[in-house]
Tab-separated table of C-alpha atoms in Angstrom:
chain	number	residue	atom	x	y	z
S	1	ALA	CA	54.448	80.777	167.211
S	2	ARG	CA	53.216	83.706	169.310
S	3	SER	CA	53.202	85.957	166.256
S	4	ALA	CA	51.418	83.374	164.149
S	5	SER	CA	48.694	82.832	166.767
S	6	ARG	CA	48.264	86.576	167.159
S	7	ALA	CA	47.905	87.025	163.399
S	8	LEU	CA	45.218	84.328	163.210
S	9	ARG	CA	43.253	85.124	166.393
S	10	PRO	CA	39.728	86.479	165.769
S	11	VAL	CA	38.830	89.915	167.049
S	12	ASP	CA	37.264	89.939	170.527
S	13	SER	CA	34.915	92.932	170.828
S	14	ASP	CA	35.166	93.099	174.642
S	15	ALA	CA	38.954	93.007	174.496
S	16	ALA	CA	38.908	95.693	171.821
S	17	MET	CA	36.756	97.963	173.997
S	18	ALA	CA	39.040	97.509	177.009
S	19	GLN	CA	42.105	98.160	174.873
S	20	SER	CA	40.465	101.230	173.354
S	21	THR	CA	39.826	102.714	176.810
S	22	SER	CA	43.467	102.285	177.767
S	23	LEU	CA	44.660	103.725	174.453
S	24	ALA	CA	42.374	106.739	174.763
S	25	ALA	CA	44.039	107.695	178.050
S	26	ILE	CA	47.483	107.374	176.449
S	27	LEU	CA	46.495	109.415	173.404
S	28	ASP	CA	45.462	112.301	175.639
S	29	LYS	CA	49.032	112.523	176.926
S	30	VAL	CA	50.724	112.116	173.540
S	31	SER	CA	49.936	115.715	172.575
S	32	SER	CA	51.335	117.227	175.780
S	33	ASN	CA	53.587	120.279	175.523
S	34	ASP	CA	56.034	118.603	177.897
S	35	LYS	CA	58.424	116.384	175.946
S	36	ASP	CA	58.883	114.113	178.975
S	37	PHE	CA	55.135	113.462	179.056
S	38	ARG	CA	55.176	112.811	175.302
S	39	TYR	CA	58.053	110.395	175.713
S	40	MET	CA	56.328	108.453	178.511
S	41	ALA	CA	53.047	108.395	176.599
S	42	THR	CA	54.765	107.107	173.441
S	43	SER	CA	56.572	104.484	175.496
S	44	ASP	CA	53.246	103.354	176.971
S	45	LEU	CA	51.761	103.275	173.488
S	46	LEU	CA	54.593	101.042	172.277
S	47	THR	CA	53.946	98.692	175.197
S	48	GLU	CA	50.248	98.453	174.331
S	49	LEU	CA	50.885	97.907	170.623
S	50	SER	CA	53.383	95.130	171.375
S	51	LYS	CA	50.953	93.107	173.481
S	52	ASP	CA	49.643	89.842	172.067
S	53	SER	CA	46.194	90.945	173.183
S	54	PHE	CA	46.297	94.239	171.275
S	55	ARG	CA	42.907	95.097	169.795
S	56	ALA	CA	41.275	98.485	169.286
S	57	ALA	CA	37.977	99.798	168.006
S	58	PRO	CA	38.190	101.197	164.445
S	59	ASP	CA	37.856	104.845	165.483
S	60	VAL	CA	40.546	104.490	168.166
S	61	GLU	CA	42.764	102.618	165.740
S	62	LYS	CA	42.694	105.568	163.354
S	63	LYS	CA	43.605	107.930	166.195
S	64	VAL	CA	46.544	105.694	167.134
S	65	VAL	CA	47.801	105.740	163.538
S	66	ALA	CA	47.542	109.536	163.400
S	67	ALA	CA	49.321	109.886	166.749
S	68	VAL	CA	52.226	107.629	165.766
S	69	LEU	CA	52.720	109.424	162.453
S	70	ARG	CA	52.616	112.779	164.241
S	71	GLN	CA	55.216	111.611	166.773
S	72	LEU	CA	57.600	110.798	163.930
S	73	ASP	CA	57.967	114.548	163.408
S	74	ASP	CA	58.474	115.332	167.094
S	75	GLN	CA	61.286	117.772	167.848
S	76	SER	CA	62.577	115.386	170.491
S	77	GLY	CA	64.743	112.691	168.954
S	78	ASP	CA	63.887	110.285	171.783
S	79	VAL	CA	60.172	110.601	171.060
S	80	SER	CA	60.540	110.175	167.297
S	81	THR	CA	62.762	107.119	167.826
S	82	LEU	CA	60.071	105.498	169.961
S	83	ALA	CA	57.494	106.349	167.310
S	84	VAL	CA	59.531	104.451	164.716
S	85	LYS	CA	59.526	101.413	167.013
S	86	CYS	CA	55.731	101.641	167.182
S	87	LEU	CA	55.353	101.177	163.427
S	88	PRO	CA	55.989	97.395	163.036
S	89	PRO	CA	53.553	96.238	165.742
S	90	LEU	CA	51.033	98.787	164.481
S	91	VAL	CA	51.242	97.435	160.916
S	92	LYS	CA	51.101	93.823	162.112
S	93	ASN	CA	47.928	94.266	164.147
S	94	CYS	CA	45.861	96.979	162.486
S	95	SER	CA	43.169	96.604	159.854
S	96	SER	CA	44.077	96.825	156.163
S	97	GLY	CA	42.722	100.367	155.931
S	98	SER	CA	44.905	101.564	158.795
S	99	VAL	CA	47.954	99.810	157.325
S	100	ALA	CA	47.417	101.720	154.085
S	101	ASP	CA	47.102	104.973	156.091
S	102	VAL	CA	50.460	104.270	157.773
S	103	VAL	CA	52.177	103.621	154.443
S	104	ASN	CA	50.623	106.688	152.810
S	105	GLY	CA	51.719	108.879	155.725
S	106	LEU	CA	55.294	107.580	155.502
S	107	VAL	CA	55.433	108.022	151.719
S	108	ASP	CA	54.196	111.613	152.052
S	109	ARG	CA	57.143	112.286	154.365
S	110	LEU	CA	59.603	110.533	152.089
S	111	CYS	CA	58.519	112.675	149.124
S	112	ALA	CA	58.804	116.024	150.955
S	113	GLU	CA	60.925	118.349	148.799
S	114	GLU	CA	60.140	121.807	150.185
S	115	GLY	CA	60.123	123.405	153.614
S	116	LYS	CA	62.687	123.858	156.332
S	117	ASP	CA	61.976	120.416	157.773
S	118	ALA	CA	61.910	118.596	154.424
S	119	ARG	CA	65.137	116.668	155.045
S	120	ALA	CA	64.014	115.589	158.512
S	121	LYS	CA	60.646	114.469	157.135
S	122	ARG	CA	62.339	112.452	154.379
S	123	ASP	CA	64.594	110.784	156.923
S	124	ALA	CA	61.576	109.874	159.055
S	125	GLY	CA	59.801	108.454	156.010
S	126	VAL	CA	62.774	106.367	154.882
S	127	ILE	CA	63.566	105.010	158.331
S	128	GLY	CA	59.913	104.293	159.041
S	129	LEU	CA	59.318	102.433	155.789
S	130	LYS	CA	62.514	100.406	156.067
S	131	THR	CA	61.632	99.460	159.636
S	132	VAL	CA	58.172	98.292	158.584
S	133	LEU	CA	59.549	96.285	155.659
S	134	ASN	CA	62.367	94.680	157.622
S	135	GLU	CA	60.378	93.792	160.741
S	136	THR	CA	57.115	92.547	159.232
S	137	PRO	CA	57.619	88.965	158.006
S	138	GLY	CA	55.405	88.053	155.095
S	139	ALA	CA	55.043	84.446	156.231
S	140	LEU	CA	53.243	85.466	159.442
S	141	PHE	CA	51.481	88.682	158.423
S	142	ARG	CA	50.755	87.979	154.789
S	143	THR	CA	47.597	90.026	154.455
S	144	ASN	CA	49.079	93.202	155.907
S	145	VAL	CA	52.399	92.801	154.065
S	146	CYS	CA	50.405	92.489	150.854
S	147	VAL	CA	48.687	95.808	151.678
S	148	VAL	CA	52.047	97.450	152.451
S	149	VAL	CA	53.611	96.414	149.136
S	150	LYS	CA	50.545	97.129	146.986
S	151	THR	CA	50.205	100.587	148.552
S	152	LEU	CA	53.910	101.467	148.600
S	153	VAL	CA	55.312	100.325	145.249
S	154	PRO	CA	52.935	102.178	142.879
S	155	LYS	CA	53.515	105.445	144.750
S	156	LEU	CA	57.304	105.133	144.617
S	157	VAL	CA	57.246	104.120	140.950
S	158	ALA	CA	55.068	107.144	140.160
S	159	LYS	CA	57.527	109.423	141.959
S	160	LEU	CA	60.498	107.954	140.082
S	161	SER	CA	58.681	108.282	136.759
S	162	GLN	CA	57.840	111.900	137.544
S	163	THR	CA	61.492	112.660	138.251
S	164	LEU	CA	62.543	110.959	135.010
S	165	CYS	CA	59.972	112.855	132.921
S	166	SER	CA	60.963	116.213	134.444
S	167	GLY	CA	64.629	115.665	133.610
S	168	ASP	CA	65.680	115.904	137.269
S	169	ALA	CA	67.094	112.374	137.150
S	170	ALA	CA	70.045	113.563	135.081
S	171	LYS	CA	70.950	116.297	137.575
S	172	ASN	CA	73.529	115.860	140.321
S	173	THR	CA	71.881	118.318	142.718
S	174	GLY	CA	68.436	119.209	143.971
S	175	ALA	CA	65.817	117.848	146.317
S	176	ALA	CA	64.210	115.821	143.517
S	177	GLY	CA	67.407	113.808	143.150
S	178	ASP	CA	67.561	113.256	146.908
S	179	VAL	CA	63.969	112.015	146.950
S	180	ALA	CA	64.646	109.670	144.039
S	181	GLY	CA	67.628	108.194	145.860
S	182	ASP	CA	65.512	107.656	148.968
S	183	CYS	CA	62.768	106.007	146.875
S	184	LEU	CA	65.321	103.599	145.443
S	185	ASP	CA	66.606	102.800	148.936
S	186	VAL	CA	63.110	101.878	150.090
S	187	LEU	CA	62.378	99.906	146.922
S	188	HIS	CA	65.548	97.916	147.485
S	189	ALA	CA	64.491	97.161	151.061
S	190	ALA	CA	61.091	96.045	149.757
S	191	ALA	CA	62.646	93.888	147.040
S	192	ALA	CA	65.064	92.267	149.484
S	193	GLU	CA	62.354	91.370	152.021
S	194	HIS	CA	59.207	90.960	149.918
S	195	GLY	CA	60.372	90.757	146.308
S	196	ALA	CA	57.930	87.964	145.481
S	197	TYR	CA	55.042	90.405	145.976
S	198	MET	CA	56.690	92.829	143.529
S	199	THR	CA	57.266	90.372	140.677
S	200	VAL	CA	54.406	87.888	141.070
S	201	GLY	CA	52.277	89.547	138.394
S	202	HIS	CA	55.110	89.826	135.882
S	203	ASP	CA	57.365	86.925	134.759
S	204	ASP	CA	56.273	84.919	137.776
S	205	VAL	CA	58.558	82.092	138.903
S	206	GLY	CA	58.906	82.858	142.595
S	207	ASP	CA	57.029	81.613	145.612
S	208	ALA	CA	54.230	79.423	144.253
S	209	SER	CA	52.165	80.127	147.366
S	210	ILE	CA	51.895	83.811	146.450
S	211	HIS	CA	49.099	84.467	143.975
S	212	SER	CA	48.929	87.350	141.535
S	213	ALA	CA	46.156	88.970	143.570
S	214	ASP	CA	48.518	89.238	146.560
S	215	GLY	CA	51.182	91.289	144.809
S	216	VAL	CA	51.402	94.370	142.634
S	217	SER	CA	49.652	94.389	139.267
S	218	ALA	CA	51.449	93.309	136.104
S	219	GLU	CA	51.303	96.927	134.912
S	220	THR	CA	52.976	98.190	138.095
S	221	ALA	CA	55.653	95.494	137.822
S	222	ARG	CA	56.435	96.561	134.256
S	223	GLU	CA	56.528	100.244	135.241
S	224	LEU	CA	58.872	99.424	138.124
S	225	GLU	CA	61.264	97.565	135.839
S	226	ALA	CA	61.165	100.350	133.239
S	227	ALA	CA	61.822	103.071	135.840
S	228	LEU	CA	64.762	101.205	137.373
S	229	VAL	CA	66.335	100.439	133.989
S	230	LYS	CA	65.924	104.068	132.935
S	231	TYR	CA	67.439	105.347	136.172
S	232	LEU	CA	70.383	103.033	135.672
S	233	ALA	CA	70.922	104.524	132.216
S	234	GLU	CA	70.134	108.203	132.801
S	235	SER	CA	70.792	109.244	136.387
S	236	GLY	CA	73.577	111.737	136.838
S	237	ARG	CA	74.435	110.394	140.281
S	238	PRO	CA	76.688	107.319	140.438
S	239	GLY	CA	75.255	106.408	143.836
S	240	THR	CA	71.695	106.526	142.521
S	241	ARG	CA	72.612	104.380	139.511
S	242	LYS	CA	74.155	101.761	141.783
S	243	ARG	CA	71.016	101.746	143.946
S	244	ALA	CA	68.903	101.104	140.846
S	245	ALA	CA	71.240	98.279	139.811
S	246	THR	CA	71.086	96.705	143.278
S	247	CYS	CA	67.293	96.930	143.312
S	248	LEU	CA	67.059	95.201	139.915
S	249	ALA	CA	69.374	92.470	141.168
S	250	SER	CA	67.249	91.894	144.271
S	251	LEU	CA	64.130	91.568	142.130
S	252	GLY	CA	65.978	88.948	140.079
S	253	ALA	CA	65.712	86.530	143.006
S	254	THR	CA	61.981	86.051	142.348
S	255	ALA	CA	61.478	87.381	138.801
S	256	GLY	CA	61.218	85.168	135.741
S	257	ASP	CA	63.753	84.449	133.030
S	258	GLY	CA	62.390	87.211	130.828
S	259	PHE	CA	63.324	89.793	133.455
S	260	LEU	CA	66.805	88.291	133.920
S	261	SER	CA	67.345	88.167	130.162
S	262	ARG	CA	66.349	91.798	129.617
S	263	CYS	CA	68.583	93.086	132.424
S	264	ALA	CA	71.601	91.009	131.383
S	265	SER	CA	71.177	91.954	127.726
S	266	ALA	CA	70.991	95.666	128.561
S	267	ALA	CA	74.175	95.410	130.632
S	268	ARG	CA	76.062	93.554	127.893
S	269	ASP	CA	75.024	96.084	125.258
S	270	VAL	CA	76.276	99.032	127.325
S	271	VAL	CA	79.583	97.379	128.218
S	272	ALA	CA	80.271	96.128	124.681
S	273	LYS	CA	79.547	99.554	123.215
S	274	ALA	CA	81.794	101.309	125.743
S	275	VAL	CA	84.678	98.947	124.971
S	276	SER	CA	84.266	99.046	121.182
S	277	GLU	CA	83.987	102.842	121.065
S	278	LYS	CA	87.037	103.201	123.323
S	279	LYS	CA	85.434	105.822	125.509
S	280	LEU	CA	87.602	107.940	127.766
S	281	PRO	CA	88.546	105.935	130.886
S	282	ALA	CA	86.622	108.143	133.302
S	283	GLN	CA	83.465	108.053	131.167
S	284	ARG	CA	83.766	104.312	130.556
S	285	ASP	CA	84.318	103.498	134.229
S	286	GLU	CA	81.378	105.605	135.445
S	287	LEU	CA	79.081	104.223	132.756
S	288	CYS	CA	79.937	100.527	133.058
S	289	ALA	CA	80.546	99.985	136.780
S	290	PRO	CA	76.852	99.851	137.862
S	291	TYR	CA	75.977	97.444	135.029
S	292	VAL	CA	78.812	95.073	135.901
S	293	HIS	CA	77.851	95.289	139.566
S	294	MET	CA	74.252	94.416	138.631
S	295	LEU	CA	75.352	91.303	136.713
S	296	GLY	CA	77.278	89.972	139.706
S	297	ALA	CA	74.557	90.836	142.206
S	298	MET	CA	71.880	89.277	139.998
S	299	ALA	CA	73.896	86.063	139.681
S	300	HIS	CA	74.110	85.957	143.477
S	301	ALA	CA	70.359	86.601	143.856
S	302	ALA	CA	69.085	84.252	141.130
S	303	GLY	CA	71.699	81.519	141.509
S	304	ALA	CA	71.781	78.766	138.883
S	305	ARG	CA	68.787	80.314	137.071
S	306	PHE	CA	71.167	83.034	135.912
S	307	GLY	CA	73.562	80.472	134.400
S	308	LYS	CA	72.730	81.056	130.729
S	309	HIS	CA	73.004	84.823	131.150
S	310	ALA	CA	76.245	84.530	133.131
S	311	ALA	CA	77.796	82.449	130.331
S	312	GLU	CA	76.752	85.042	127.747
S	313	SER	CA	77.966	87.961	129.877
S	314	LEU	CA	81.306	86.548	131.020
S	315	PRO	CA	83.324	87.337	127.837
S	316	CYS	CA	81.994	90.886	127.913
S	317	VAL	CA	83.100	91.408	131.530
S	318	VAL	CA	86.531	89.898	130.807
S	319	SER	CA	87.026	92.232	127.834
S	320	LEU	CA	86.086	95.230	129.994
S	321	ALA	CA	88.567	94.205	132.694
S	322	ALA	CA	91.282	93.923	130.025
S	323	ALA	CA	90.389	97.311	128.522
S	324	ALA	CA	90.412	99.058	131.922
S	325	HIS	CA	94.186	98.912	132.250
S	326	GLU	CA	94.751	102.588	132.992
S	327	GLU	CA	95.852	103.958	136.324
S	328	GLY	CA	92.726	105.172	138.088
S	329	SER	CA	90.551	102.321	136.798
S	330	GLU	CA	91.357	100.008	139.698
S	331	ALA	CA	87.806	100.233	141.070
S	332	LEU	CA	86.292	99.067	137.772
S	333	ARG	CA	88.763	96.189	137.476
S	334	GLU	CA	87.897	95.105	141.003
S	335	THR	CA	84.171	95.248	140.202
S	336	CYS	CA	84.769	93.084	137.132
S	337	LEU	CA	86.712	90.520	139.166
S	338	ARG	CA	84.014	90.375	141.830
S	339	THR	CA	81.367	89.792	139.167
S	340	LEU	CA	83.435	87.035	137.566
S	341	GLU	CA	83.836	85.487	140.998
S	342	ARG	CA	80.052	85.555	141.443
S	343	PHE	CA	79.591	83.846	138.096
S	344	ALA	CA	81.996	81.072	139.069
S	345	GLU	CA	80.432	80.607	142.511
S	346	GLU	CA	76.761	80.720	141.564
S	347	CYS	CA	76.764	79.299	138.022
S	348	PRO	CA	79.832	76.997	137.867
S	349	ARG	CA	78.540	74.616	135.209
S	350	ALA	CA	77.314	77.337	132.887
S	351	VAL	CA	80.563	79.336	132.892
S	352	ALA	CA	83.012	76.404	133.083
S	353	PRO	CA	83.885	76.498	129.329
S	354	SER	CA	84.946	80.159	129.627
S	355	LEU	CA	86.885	80.014	132.888
S	356	LYS	CA	90.189	79.807	131.016
S	357	GLU	CA	89.669	83.424	129.914
S	358	VAL	CA	89.030	84.429	133.511
S	359	VAL	CA	92.199	82.697	134.715
S	360	THR	CA	94.297	84.316	131.976
S	361	GLU	CA	93.052	87.829	132.766
S	362	SER	CA	93.342	87.258	136.513
S	363	LEU	CA	96.969	86.209	136.159
S	364	LYS	CA	97.691	89.404	134.241
S	365	LEU	CA	96.197	91.472	137.042
S	366	VAL	CA	98.047	89.494	139.720
S	367	SER	CA	101.349	90.159	137.961
S	368	HIS	CA	100.867	93.901	138.447
S	369	ASP	CA	101.356	94.949	142.046
S	370	PRO	CA	100.828	98.693	142.602
S	371	LEU	CA	102.202	98.383	146.155
S	372	TYR	CA	105.741	98.035	144.817
S	373	GLY	CA	107.780	100.759	143.193
S	374	ASP	CA	110.375	100.450	140.418
S	375	ASP	CA	113.555	98.339	140.561
S	376	ASP	CA	115.643	101.143	142.065
S	377	GLY	CA	113.181	101.452	144.901
S	378	ALA	CA	113.359	97.723	145.494
S	379	GLU	CA	117.176	97.817	145.678
S	380	ASP	CA	117.043	100.680	148.135
S	381	GLY	CA	114.589	98.752	150.235
S	382	ALA	CA	116.897	95.722	150.288
S	383	ASP	CA	119.460	97.718	152.261
S	384	ASP	CA	116.959	98.569	154.977
S	385	MET	CA	117.644	95.911	157.614
S	386	ASP	CA	116.574	95.671	161.190
S	387	ALA	CA	119.175	95.910	163.901
S	388	ASP	CA	119.204	92.128	164.277
S	389	GLY	CA	119.740	91.574	160.555
S	390	ASP	CA	116.100	90.728	159.640
S	391	ASP	CA	114.491	92.471	156.718
S	392	ASP	CA	110.901	93.717	156.475
S	393	ASP	CA	109.291	90.508	155.225
S	394	ASP	CA	106.720	90.628	157.980
S	395	GLU	CA	105.590	94.068	156.929
S	396	ASP	CA	105.315	93.049	153.266
S	397	ALA	CA	103.466	89.882	154.168
S	398	SER	CA	100.869	91.866	156.113
S	399	ARG	CA	99.766	93.437	152.855
S	400	TYR	CA	98.494	90.106	151.652
S	401	PRO	CA	96.403	88.671	154.472
S	402	GLU	CA	95.447	85.043	154.057
């Protein structure tokens, strides 16, 4: 209630002037050469920004934004940590122009590829953006969240597209790949917290209270989908591919059926081709795992809306689990089982006719227990008795917690 009243309260010019005077005194100390002074000044700034009565004149507001962004790069970890905590209240209470300045400053840090402090700047950008996204609820600060998303998403999509066009996406090393991974991390955080603003202009079925003018443009939404799908297909880093898959799944919570259909169809095509062509196990596992993970995560995000696509995808996932019988493919089999579990939990009616296949394949996998050796080993183990005559049932049972 406090946050809602603060978001709706009109600006009081007298209060803004008084606040500006106090902030001006703090800003003078923020640039001190003494890190203790900088720490105390940043702490005071956080206190002022967190007040319900926070208001500042436009010129002072811009200075506050510049000071907070500068403190993110402070050599003192304590100071930079406080600066990160300043970001959410700053975004909640500043004007739209200042909110855009904050986001632009954080994105510039996230995209830093060169220089001795590039990694530190990227870390500051990622942490700052995630903090803003996670701690700024759209229901209470709708206008400013709209500015955050509409400023952030096009810039990250442009960076991903640039990396794809340059060919750096297929590489396993390099700063460009690191930046792309960080962009995907932030996009996932945005999709998880404010996905409706990222899909409202494209296949809209989400929050009816969010209008197309509040979210990204239809063109940006299409570019975002295309970049994520391409990263999933082309990135040379398994971790980056999984991030792209997770981001697509999160968007599925608010996207329309067209989006769900395209993603599910792409996943089925890749898996079916890998199984039919009998690719080498290592190649097949690396290629298919992110797609299967995406299907399960999307079913969890979209719920019953994913039912038709879950029913169409289930036979494909079962066939992949059956094909991945080699030693070393345990991770892929586990991913397949988790996805099938998601289908059964989230779309029970849609997949009910095919559950017999799931049960049959699951029983095959249950019958193989890699924790046990051959028969000779079992006989040797039978002779190992405790001093009181008890065998090691308790130890074996601990491997299968209830």
